[in-house]
Amino acid sequence: MTFTPSARLSRRALVSAALALGAATVLPTAGASRARAATAGPGSFPGLDGSAVPEITGCAGWGAREASESVVVLASRPERIVVHHTATANVTDYSQERAHELARAIQTYHMDLQGWIDTGQHFTISRGAFVLEGRHHSLAALNSGDRLVRAAHCVGQNSVAIGIENEGTYVTEQPPEAQFSALADLCAHICRQYGVPASEIYGHRDFNSTACPGDALYALLPKLRQDVAGRLGSTDPVPVPRHPLNLLRDWSGDPSALTDSLSEYLPQGLLGPARTRR
């Protein structure tokens, strides 16, 4: 998520909302060279070079609203990937419906309560390992390999980094294996498309004063980089990243700051059925 700097440095907190299940139709989401209709389960398919391409549901597929103003598409490639968690409940509902509800709830929060033009991140991965486009045109830009959507997920990185939200709170608990594997698949695809090295995968806390993506997921980033490198065909150890630039505060001495800094705050009632598209 990208936010503007303020006295409150975090963007999110823990959610406690009951789910009202809603349905959404999955539409074809990949670009022309990788066109394939989304199915009822997460997965991947072979690209033109034989590499695995993760199945990504586009904005239309999960019932996104239109952006409130034109989304800026930059004629440049990203330099890195920034990993986030949503700090929502670690649900055991791994369904596609839940993934779509989450995507709609995040967009509603970002647009109606944060005042942003659209969803802040480029992509979202549900606990059920469904990969979703976040901000409009992110998928088309990724498929092109030479463009980047300006987003709103990490202060100072929104025009140079791809932001990926992972559903859940990963302070002490690790993400489900399938979700982590989907994250590695997506990161590898991004790296392949844009020429980003596996060493340029970071956590949100590396750049902003936040606990995101949680201690447990942050501790898995070295494994993530190595898994991505493997998917790219390398068995060499991945170099230590050039960052972090940000020095974290002492979270243990400031528990309220830890709670406030976790991630996405989704108020009651945002997780619900798809809106009627006009």
PDB file of C-alpha atoms in Angstrom:
ATOM      1  CA  MET A   1       0.000   0.000   0.000  1.00  0.00           C
ATOM      2  CA  THR A   2       1.326   3.408  -0.533  1.00  0.00           C
ATOM      3  CA  PHE A   3       0.393   6.063   1.835  1.00  0.00           C
ATOM      4  CA  THR A   4       1.385   9.603   2.294  1.00  0.00           C
ATOM      5  CA  PRO A   5       3.620  10.418   5.278  1.00  0.00           C
ATOM      6  CA  SER A   6       1.719  11.471   8.378  1.00  0.00           C
ATOM      7  CA  ALA A   7       2.006  11.452  12.135  1.00  0.00           C
ATOM      8  CA  ARG A   8       0.698   7.920  11.986  1.00  0.00           C
ATOM      9  CA  LEU A   9       3.381   6.055  10.088  1.00  0.00           C
ATOM     10  CA  SER A  10       1.410   2.844   9.655  1.00  0.00           C
ATOM     11  CA  ARG A  11      -1.441   2.243   7.301  1.00  0.00           C
ATOM     12  CA  ARG A  12      -3.180  -0.640   8.904  1.00  0.00           C
ATOM     13  CA  ALA A  13      -4.246  -2.662  11.954  1.00  0.00           C
ATOM     14  CA  LEU A  14      -5.825  -6.005  12.760  1.00  0.00           C
ATOM     15  CA  VAL A  15      -9.275  -6.815  11.411  1.00  0.00           C
ATOM     16  CA  SER A  16     -12.166  -8.475  13.201  1.00  0.00           C
ATOM     17  CA  ALA A  17     -15.000  -8.728  10.719  1.00  0.00           C
ATOM     18  CA  ALA A  18     -17.446 -11.496   9.907  1.00  0.00           C
ATOM     19  CA  LEU A  19     -17.534 -12.515   6.258  1.00  0.00           C
ATOM     20  CA  ALA A  20     -20.653 -12.149   4.191  1.00  0.00           C
ATOM     21  CA  LEU A  21     -19.914 -14.387   1.240  1.00  0.00           C
ATOM     22  CA  GLY A  22     -20.527 -12.970  -2.209  1.00  0.00           C
ATOM     23  CA  ALA A  23     -20.014 -14.341  -5.677  1.00  0.00           C
ATOM     24  CA  ALA A  24     -17.906 -12.938  -8.483  1.00  0.00           C
ATOM     25  CA  THR A  25     -17.242 -14.110 -12.012  1.00  0.00           C
ATOM     26  CA  VAL A  26     -13.706 -14.855 -13.090  1.00  0.00           C
ATOM     27  CA  LEU A  27     -12.908 -13.398 -16.498  1.00  0.00           C
ATOM     28  CA  PRO A  28      -9.918 -13.950 -18.784  1.00  0.00           C
ATOM     29  CA  THR A  29      -7.020 -12.051 -17.279  1.00  0.00           C
ATOM     30  CA  ALA A  30      -3.672 -12.644 -18.993  1.00  0.00           C
ATOM     31  CA  GLY A  31      -2.392 -10.633 -21.950  1.00  0.00           C
ATOM     32  CA  ALA A  32      -2.869 -11.793 -25.532  1.00  0.00           C
ATOM     33  CA  SER A  33       0.377 -13.768 -25.564  1.00  0.00           C
ATOM     34  CA  ARG A  34      -0.637 -15.627 -22.409  1.00  0.00           C
ATOM     35  CA  ALA A  35      -4.424 -15.543 -22.691  1.00  0.00           C
ATOM     36  CA  ARG A  36      -6.239 -18.109 -20.598  1.00  0.00           C
ATOM     37  CA  ALA A  37      -9.526 -18.000 -18.720  1.00  0.00           C
ATOM     38  CA  ALA A  38      -9.218 -18.206 -14.949  1.00  0.00           C
ATOM     39  CA  THR A  39     -10.518 -21.416 -13.393  1.00  0.00           C
ATOM     40  CA  ALA A  40     -11.980 -22.348 -10.031  1.00  0.00           C
ATOM     41  CA  GLY A  41      -8.589 -23.000  -8.477  1.00  0.00           C
ATOM     42  CA  PRO A  42      -5.189 -21.293  -8.274  1.00  0.00           C
ATOM     43  CA  GLY A  43      -2.369 -22.470 -10.470  1.00  0.00           C
ATOM     44  CA  SER A  44       0.016 -21.612 -13.275  1.00  0.00           C
ATOM     45  CA  PHE A  45       0.462 -22.302 -16.961  1.00  0.00           C
ATOM     46  CA  PRO A  46       3.457 -22.440 -19.326  1.00  0.00           C
ATOM     47  CA  GLY A  47       4.631 -19.227 -20.958  1.00  0.00           C
ATOM     48  CA  LEU A  48       6.031 -18.938 -24.463  1.00  0.00           C
ATOM     49  CA  ASP A  49       9.500 -19.874 -23.177  1.00  0.00           C
ATOM     50  CA  GLY A  50       8.202 -22.853 -21.204  1.00  0.00           C
ATOM     51  CA  SER A  51       8.513 -21.128 -17.821  1.00  0.00           C
ATOM     52  CA  ALA A  52       5.669 -21.169 -15.309  1.00  0.00           C
ATOM     53  CA  VAL A  53       3.375 -18.149 -15.463  1.00  0.00           C
ATOM     54  CA  PRO A  54       1.091 -17.699 -12.436  1.00  0.00           C
ATOM     55  CA  GLU A  55      -2.609 -17.450 -13.123  1.00  0.00           C
ATOM     56  CA  ILE A  56      -3.660 -13.900 -12.206  1.00  0.00           C
ATOM     57  CA  THR A  57      -7.267 -12.734 -11.928  1.00  0.00           C
ATOM     58  CA  GLY A  58      -7.607  -9.235 -13.359  1.00  0.00           C
ATOM     59  CA  CYS A  59      -9.576  -6.403 -11.790  1.00  0.00           C
ATOM     60  CA  ALA A  60     -12.691  -7.200 -13.819  1.00  0.00           C
ATOM     61  CA  GLY A  61     -12.590 -10.800 -12.597  1.00  0.00           C
ATOM     62  CA  TRP A  62     -12.986  -9.902  -8.914  1.00  0.00           C
ATOM     63  CA  GLY A  63     -15.508  -7.101  -9.423  1.00  0.00           C
ATOM     64  CA  ALA A  64     -13.306  -4.045  -9.067  1.00  0.00           C
ATOM     65  CA  ARG A  65     -14.704  -0.552  -9.319  1.00  0.00           C
ATOM     66  CA  GLU A  66     -13.208   1.821 -11.859  1.00  0.00           C
ATOM     67  CA  ALA A  67     -10.374   4.006 -10.580  1.00  0.00           C
ATOM     68  CA  SER A  68     -11.552   7.482  -9.580  1.00  0.00           C
ATOM     69  CA  GLU A  69      -9.043   9.061 -11.963  1.00  0.00           C
ATOM     70  CA  SER A  70      -6.561   7.924 -14.575  1.00  0.00           C
ATOM     71  CA  VAL A  71      -3.987   5.444 -13.331  1.00  0.00           C
ATOM     72  CA  VAL A  72      -0.467   6.543 -14.260  1.00  0.00           C
ATOM     73  CA  VAL A  73       1.481   4.028 -16.349  1.00  0.00           C
ATOM     74  CA  LEU A  74       5.208   4.772 -16.388  1.00  0.00           C
ATOM     75  CA  ALA A  75       7.432   3.968 -19.360  1.00  0.00           C
ATOM     76  CA  SER A  76       9.975   2.284 -17.104  1.00  0.00           C
ATOM     77  CA  ARG A  77      10.658  -1.033 -15.404  1.00  0.00           C
ATOM     78  CA  PRO A  78      10.575  -1.623 -11.647  1.00  0.00           C
ATOM     79  CA  GLU A  79      13.858  -1.994  -9.796  1.00  0.00           C
ATOM     80  CA  ARG A  80      12.610  -4.248  -7.020  1.00  0.00           C
ATOM     81  CA  ILE A  81       9.679  -6.034  -5.349  1.00  0.00           C
ATOM     82  CA  VAL A  82       8.235  -5.064  -1.961  1.00  0.00           C
ATOM     83  CA  VAL A  83       6.366  -7.736   0.051  1.00  0.00           C
ATOM     84  CA  HIS A  84       3.485  -6.836   2.401  1.00  0.00           C
ATOM     85  CA  HIS A  85       0.894  -8.608   4.522  1.00  0.00           C
ATOM     86  CA  THR A  86      -2.687  -7.405   4.942  1.00  0.00           C
ATOM     87  CA  ALA A  87      -2.774  -7.908   8.742  1.00  0.00           C
ATOM     88  CA  THR A  88      -6.233  -9.393   8.370  1.00  0.00           C
ATOM     89  CA  ALA A  89      -7.350 -12.595  10.091  1.00  0.00           C
ATOM     90  CA  ASN A  90      -5.535 -15.829   9.233  1.00  0.00           C
ATOM     91  CA  VAL A  91      -8.728 -17.388   7.943  1.00  0.00           C
ATOM     92  CA  THR A  92      -9.147 -20.989   6.870  1.00  0.00           C
ATOM     93  CA  ASP A  93     -11.520 -19.965   4.100  1.00  0.00           C
ATOM     94  CA  TYR A  94      -9.241 -20.569   1.123  1.00  0.00           C
ATOM     95  CA  SER A  95     -11.968 -20.102  -1.470  1.00  0.00           C
ATOM     96  CA  GLN A  96     -11.913 -17.940  -4.558  1.00  0.00           C
ATOM     97  CA  GLU A  97     -14.939 -16.071  -3.199  1.00  0.00           C
ATOM     98  CA  ARG A  98     -12.996 -15.055  -0.099  1.00  0.00           C
ATOM     99  CA  ALA A  99     -10.101 -13.849  -2.254  1.00  0.00           C
ATOM    100  CA  HIS A 100     -12.420 -11.679  -4.331  1.00  0.00           C
ATOM    101  CA  GLU A 101     -14.135 -10.262  -1.244  1.00  0.00           C
ATOM    102  CA  LEU A 102     -10.773  -9.321   0.209  1.00  0.00           C
ATOM    103  CA  ALA A 103      -9.730  -7.563  -2.996  1.00  0.00           C
ATOM    104  CA  ARG A 104     -12.974  -5.564  -3.058  1.00  0.00           C
ATOM    105  CA  ALA A 105     -12.657  -4.674   0.626  1.00  0.00           C
ATOM    106  CA  ILE A 106      -9.093  -3.416   0.195  1.00  0.00           C
ATOM    107  CA  GLN A 107     -10.114  -1.312  -2.796  1.00  0.00           C
ATOM    108  CA  THR A 108     -13.069   0.172  -0.892  1.00  0.00           C
ATOM    109  CA  TYR A 109     -10.838   1.050   2.037  1.00  0.00           C
ATOM    110  CA  HIS A 110      -8.173   2.623  -0.128  1.00  0.00           C
ATOM    111  CA  MET A 111     -10.589   4.636  -2.250  1.00  0.00           C
ATOM    112  CA  ASP A 112     -13.346   5.607   0.191  1.00  0.00           C
ATOM    113  CA  LEU A 113     -11.413   5.949   3.446  1.00  0.00           C
ATOM    114  CA  GLN A 114      -7.852   6.685   2.347  1.00  0.00           C
ATOM    115  CA  GLY A 115      -8.889   8.844  -0.577  1.00  0.00           C
ATOM    116  CA  TRP A 116      -6.653   7.064  -3.085  1.00  0.00           C
ATOM    117  CA  ILE A 117      -7.612   6.703  -6.743  1.00  0.00           C
ATOM    118  CA  ASP A 118      -7.604   2.885  -6.671  1.00  0.00           C
ATOM    119  CA  THR A 119      -6.185  -0.116  -4.805  1.00  0.00           C
ATOM    120  CA  GLY A 120      -2.695   0.724  -3.554  1.00  0.00           C
ATOM    121  CA  GLN A 121      -0.742  -2.440  -4.376  1.00  0.00           C
ATOM    122  CA  HIS A 122      -0.101  -4.027  -7.751  1.00  0.00           C
ATOM    123  CA  PHE A 123      -1.025  -7.589  -6.757  1.00  0.00           C
ATOM    124  CA  THR A 124      -2.681  -9.502  -3.891  1.00  0.00           C
ATOM    125  CA  ILE A 125      -2.274 -13.175  -2.938  1.00  0.00           C
ATOM    126  CA  SER A 126      -5.001 -14.765  -0.824  1.00  0.00           C
ATOM    127  CA  ARG A 127      -4.385 -17.411   1.833  1.00  0.00           C
ATOM    128  CA  GLY A 128      -5.918 -19.827  -0.660  1.00  0.00           C
ATOM    129  CA  ALA A 129      -3.101 -18.927  -3.123  1.00  0.00           C
ATOM    130  CA  PHE A 130      -5.301 -17.017  -5.568  1.00  0.00           C
ATOM    131  CA  VAL A 131      -3.303 -14.248  -7.249  1.00  0.00           C
ATOM    132  CA  LEU A 132      -5.226 -11.059  -8.023  1.00  0.00           C
ATOM    133  CA  GLU A 133      -4.441  -7.840  -9.834  1.00  0.00           C
ATOM    134  CA  GLY A 134      -4.676  -4.887  -7.439  1.00  0.00           C
ATOM    135  CA  ARG A 135      -4.328  -1.493  -9.110  1.00  0.00           C
ATOM    136  CA  HIS A 136      -5.818  -1.325 -12.600  1.00  0.00           C
ATOM    137  CA  HIS A 137      -3.443  -1.934 -15.544  1.00  0.00           C
ATOM    138  CA  SER A 138      -0.829  -3.648 -13.347  1.00  0.00           C
ATOM    139  CA  LEU A 139      -1.326  -6.961 -15.132  1.00  0.00           C
ATOM    140  CA  ALA A 140      -1.100  -5.438 -18.616  1.00  0.00           C
ATOM    141  CA  ALA A 141       2.073  -3.592 -17.597  1.00  0.00           C
ATOM    142  CA  LEU A 142       3.577  -6.813 -16.247  1.00  0.00           C
ATOM    143  CA  ASN A 143       2.716  -8.671 -19.442  1.00  0.00           C
ATOM    144  CA  SER A 144       4.387  -5.929 -21.487  1.00  0.00           C
ATOM    145  CA  GLY A 145       7.627  -6.216 -19.507  1.00  0.00           C
ATOM    146  CA  ASP A 146       8.544  -2.585 -20.106  1.00  0.00           C
ATOM    147  CA  ARG A 147       5.966  -0.535 -18.186  1.00  0.00           C
ATOM    148  CA  LEU A 148       5.087   0.002 -14.529  1.00  0.00           C
ATOM    149  CA  VAL A 149       1.931   1.332 -12.907  1.00  0.00           C
ATOM    150  CA  ARG A 150       2.578   4.013 -10.315  1.00  0.00           C
ATOM    151  CA  ALA A 151       1.052   2.579  -7.152  1.00  0.00           C
ATOM    152  CA  ALA A 152       0.552   3.416  -3.480  1.00  0.00           C
ATOM    153  CA  HIS A 153       2.031   0.654  -1.323  1.00  0.00           C
ATOM    154  CA  CYS A 154       5.324   1.957   0.107  1.00  0.00           C
ATOM    155  CA  VAL A 155       6.442   5.562   0.571  1.00  0.00           C
ATOM    156  CA  GLY A 156       9.405   6.296  -1.686  1.00  0.00           C
ATOM    157  CA  GLN A 157       8.992   3.099  -3.725  1.00  0.00           C
ATOM    158  CA  ASN A 158       5.725   3.594  -5.578  1.00  0.00           C
ATOM    159  CA  SER A 159       7.307   4.481  -8.905  1.00  0.00           C
ATOM    160  CA  VAL A 160      10.186   1.995  -8.746  1.00  0.00           C
ATOM    161  CA  ALA A 161       8.861  -1.158  -7.032  1.00  0.00           C
ATOM    162  CA  ILE A 162       6.111  -3.748  -7.477  1.00  0.00           C
ATOM    163  CA  GLY A 163       4.002  -4.122  -4.319  1.00  0.00           C
ATOM    164  CA  ILE A 164       2.527  -7.522  -3.382  1.00  0.00           C
ATOM    165  CA  GLU A 165       0.013  -7.925  -0.544  1.00  0.00           C
ATOM    166  CA  ASN A 166      -0.284 -11.332   1.127  1.00  0.00           C
ATOM    167  CA  GLU A 167      -3.536 -12.007   2.958  1.00  0.00           C
ATOM    168  CA  GLY A 168      -2.986 -12.671   6.658  1.00  0.00           C
ATOM    169  CA  THR A 169      -1.044 -11.535   9.725  1.00  0.00           C
ATOM    170  CA  TYR A 170       2.455 -13.009   9.830  1.00  0.00           C
ATOM    171  CA  VAL A 171       3.965 -11.762  13.064  1.00  0.00           C
ATOM    172  CA  THR A 172       4.314 -15.206  14.667  1.00  0.00           C
ATOM    173  CA  GLU A 173       2.561 -17.445  12.140  1.00  0.00           C
ATOM    174  CA  GLN A 174       3.987 -18.269   8.714  1.00  0.00           C
ATOM    175  CA  PRO A 175       1.836 -18.096   5.579  1.00  0.00           C
ATOM    176  CA  PRO A 176       0.285 -21.323   4.247  1.00  0.00           C
ATOM    177  CA  GLU A 177       2.660 -23.298   2.045  1.00  0.00           C
ATOM    178  CA  ALA A 178       0.512 -22.817  -1.051  1.00  0.00           C
ATOM    179  CA  GLN A 179       0.362 -19.058  -0.525  1.00  0.00           C
ATOM    180  CA  PHE A 180       4.122 -18.804  -0.095  1.00  0.00           C
ATOM    181  CA  SER A 181       4.654 -20.906  -3.218  1.00  0.00           C
ATOM    182  CA  ALA A 182       2.297 -18.620  -5.157  1.00  0.00           C
ATOM    183  CA  LEU A 183       4.297 -15.636  -3.890  1.00  0.00           C
ATOM    184  CA  ALA A 184       7.520 -17.222  -5.179  1.00  0.00           C
ATOM    185  CA  ASP A 185       5.879 -17.984  -8.528  1.00  0.00           C
ATOM    186  CA  LEU A 186       4.642 -14.407  -8.885  1.00  0.00           C
ATOM    187  CA  CYS A 187       7.974 -12.895  -7.841  1.00  0.00           C
ATOM    188  CA  ALA A 188       9.820 -15.143 -10.313  1.00  0.00           C
ATOM    189  CA  HIS A 189       7.474 -14.092 -13.109  1.00  0.00           C
ATOM    190  CA  ILE A 190       7.969 -10.416 -12.239  1.00  0.00           C
ATOM    191  CA  CYS A 191      11.744 -10.867 -12.133  1.00  0.00           C
ATOM    192  CA  ARG A 192      11.710 -12.673 -15.467  1.00  0.00           C
ATOM    193  CA  GLN A 193       9.490 -10.107 -17.166  1.00  0.00           C
ATOM    194  CA  TYR A 194      11.362  -7.057 -15.924  1.00  0.00           C
ATOM    195  CA  GLY A 195      14.890  -8.347 -15.486  1.00  0.00           C
ATOM    196  CA  VAL A 196      14.803  -7.804 -11.710  1.00  0.00           C
ATOM    197  CA  PRO A 197      17.358  -9.940  -9.796  1.00  0.00           C
ATOM    198  CA  ALA A 198      16.072 -12.192  -7.014  1.00  0.00           C
ATOM    199  CA  SER A 199      18.210 -10.229  -4.546  1.00  0.00           C
ATOM    200  CA  GLU A 200      15.937  -7.208  -5.072  1.00  0.00           C
ATOM    201  CA  ILE A 201      13.027  -8.608  -3.057  1.00  0.00           C
ATOM    202  CA  TYR A 202      12.327  -6.685   0.154  1.00  0.00           C
ATOM    203  CA  GLY A 203       9.841  -6.304   2.960  1.00  0.00           C
ATOM    204  CA  HIS A 204       7.841  -3.120   3.493  1.00  0.00           C
ATOM    205  CA  ARG A 205       9.751  -2.475   6.734  1.00  0.00           C
ATOM    206  CA  ASP A 206      12.985  -2.156   4.781  1.00  0.00           C
ATOM    207  CA  PHE A 207      11.825   1.254   3.565  1.00  0.00           C
ATOM    208  CA  ASN A 208       9.146   2.571   5.935  1.00  0.00           C
ATOM    209  CA  SER A 209       8.645   2.577   9.701  1.00  0.00           C
ATOM    210  CA  THR A 210       6.302  -0.386   9.933  1.00  0.00           C
ATOM    211  CA  ALA A 211       6.286  -3.965  11.197  1.00  0.00           C
ATOM    212  CA  CYS A 212       4.856  -5.115   7.844  1.00  0.00           C
ATOM    213  CA  PRO A 213       5.114  -7.833   6.534  1.00  0.00           C
ATOM    214  CA  GLY A 214       5.370  -9.292  10.053  1.00  0.00           C
ATOM    215  CA  ASP A 215       8.354 -10.940  11.706  1.00  0.00           C
ATOM    216  CA  ALA A 216       7.515 -14.465  10.488  1.00  0.00           C
ATOM    217  CA  LEU A 217       7.107 -13.543   6.820  1.00  0.00           C
ATOM    218  CA  TYR A 218      10.038 -11.126   6.906  1.00  0.00           C
ATOM    219  CA  ALA A 219      12.235 -13.953   8.237  1.00  0.00           C
ATOM    220  CA  LEU A 220      11.238 -16.017   5.190  1.00  0.00           C
ATOM    221  CA  LEU A 221      12.489 -13.433   2.671  1.00  0.00           C
ATOM    222  CA  PRO A 222      15.947 -15.074   2.301  1.00  0.00           C
ATOM    223  CA  LYS A 223      14.178 -18.355   1.449  1.00  0.00           C
ATOM    224  CA  LEU A 224      11.860 -16.480  -0.907  1.00  0.00           C
ATOM    225  CA  ARG A 225      14.804 -14.946  -2.753  1.00  0.00           C
ATOM    226  CA  GLN A 226      16.491 -18.336  -3.063  1.00  0.00           C
ATOM    227  CA  ASP A 227      13.254 -20.010  -4.215  1.00  0.00           C
ATOM    228  CA  VAL A 228      12.777 -17.306  -6.820  1.00  0.00           C
ATOM    229  CA  ALA A 229      16.367 -17.703  -8.012  1.00  0.00           C
ATOM    230  CA  GLY A 230      15.730 -21.433  -8.382  1.00  0.00           C
ATOM    231  CA  ARG A 231      12.653 -20.763 -10.476  1.00  0.00           C
ATOM    232  CA  LEU A 232      14.821 -18.535 -12.642  1.00  0.00           C
ATOM    233  CA  GLY A 233      17.283 -21.383 -13.160  1.00  0.00           C
ATOM    234  CA  SER A 234      20.044 -20.462 -10.713  1.00  0.00           C
ATOM    235  CA  THR A 235      21.404 -22.537  -7.836  1.00  0.00           C
ATOM    236  CA  ASP A 236      23.919 -19.888  -6.730  1.00  0.00           C
ATOM    237  CA  PRO A 237      23.429 -18.274  -3.310  1.00  0.00           C
ATOM    238  CA  VAL A 238      21.458 -15.040  -3.616  1.00  0.00           C
ATOM    239  CA  PRO A 239      23.500 -11.983  -2.549  1.00  0.00           C
ATOM    240  CA  VAL A 240      22.427  -9.942   0.452  1.00  0.00           C
ATOM    241  CA  PRO A 241      20.147  -7.086  -0.680  1.00  0.00           C
ATOM    242  CA  ARG A 242      21.528  -3.555  -0.920  1.00  0.00           C
ATOM    243  CA  HIS A 243      18.916  -2.285   1.528  1.00  0.00           C
ATOM    244  CA  PRO A 244      17.297  -1.902   4.107  1.00  0.00           C
ATOM    245  CA  LEU A 245      17.526   1.841   4.340  1.00  0.00           C
ATOM    246  CA  ASN A 246      15.050   2.202   7.185  1.00  0.00           C
ATOM    247  CA  LEU A 247      16.008   1.650  10.821  1.00  0.00           C
ATOM    248  CA  LEU A 248      13.136   0.137  12.783  1.00  0.00           C
ATOM    249  CA  ARG A 249      12.039   1.474  16.111  1.00  0.00           C
ATOM    250  CA  ASP A 250      12.146  -0.774  19.175  1.00  0.00           C
ATOM    251  CA  TRP A 251       8.804  -2.508  18.685  1.00  0.00           C
ATOM    252  CA  SER A 252       9.139  -4.537  21.887  1.00  0.00           C
ATOM    253  CA  GLY A 253       9.341  -1.297  23.844  1.00  0.00           C
ATOM    254  CA  ASP A 254       6.344   0.200  22.095  1.00  0.00           C
ATOM    255  CA  PRO A 255       3.627  -2.478  21.720  1.00  0.00           C
ATOM    256  CA  SER A 256       0.963   0.021  20.667  1.00  0.00           C
ATOM    257  CA  ALA A 257       3.180   1.139  17.783  1.00  0.00           C
ATOM    258  CA  LEU A 258       3.580  -2.485  16.728  1.00  0.00           C
ATOM    259  CA  THR A 259      -0.189  -2.976  16.617  1.00  0.00           C
ATOM    260  CA  ASP A 260      -0.705   0.244  14.684  1.00  0.00           C
ATOM    261  CA  SER A 261       1.974  -0.519  12.138  1.00  0.00           C
ATOM    262  CA  LEU A 262       1.048  -3.973  10.994  1.00  0.00           C
ATOM    263  CA  SER A 263      -0.856  -3.425   7.763  1.00  0.00           C
ATOM    264  CA  GLU A 264      -4.243  -2.941   6.224  1.00  0.00           C
ATOM    265  CA  TYR A 265      -7.082  -1.823   8.446  1.00  0.00           C
ATOM    266  CA  LEU A 266     -10.384  -3.045   7.056  1.00  0.00           C
ATOM    267  CA  PRO A 267     -13.388  -1.673   8.997  1.00  0.00           C
ATOM    268  CA  GLN A 268     -16.445  -3.787   9.755  1.00  0.00           C
ATOM    269  CA  GLY A 269     -18.721  -4.525   6.828  1.00  0.00           C
ATOM    270  CA  LEU A 270     -16.250  -4.062   3.975  1.00  0.00           C
ATOM    271  CA  LEU A 271     -15.958  -7.766   3.215  1.00  0.00           C
ATOM    272  CA  GLY A 272     -19.095  -8.506   1.245  1.00  0.00           C
ATOM    273  CA  PRO A 273     -20.757  -9.179  -2.126  1.00  0.00           C
ATOM    274  CA  ALA A 274     -19.621  -7.663  -5.388  1.00  0.00           C
ATOM    275  CA  ARG A 275     -21.009  -4.279  -6.296  1.00  0.00           C
ATOM    276  CA  THR A 276     -23.223  -3.890  -9.322  1.00  0.00           C
ATOM    277  CA  ARG A 277     -21.073  -2.730 -12.212  1.00  0.00           C
ATOM    278  CA  ARG A 278     -22.440   0.197 -14.247  1.00  0.00           C
TER     279      ARG A 278
END
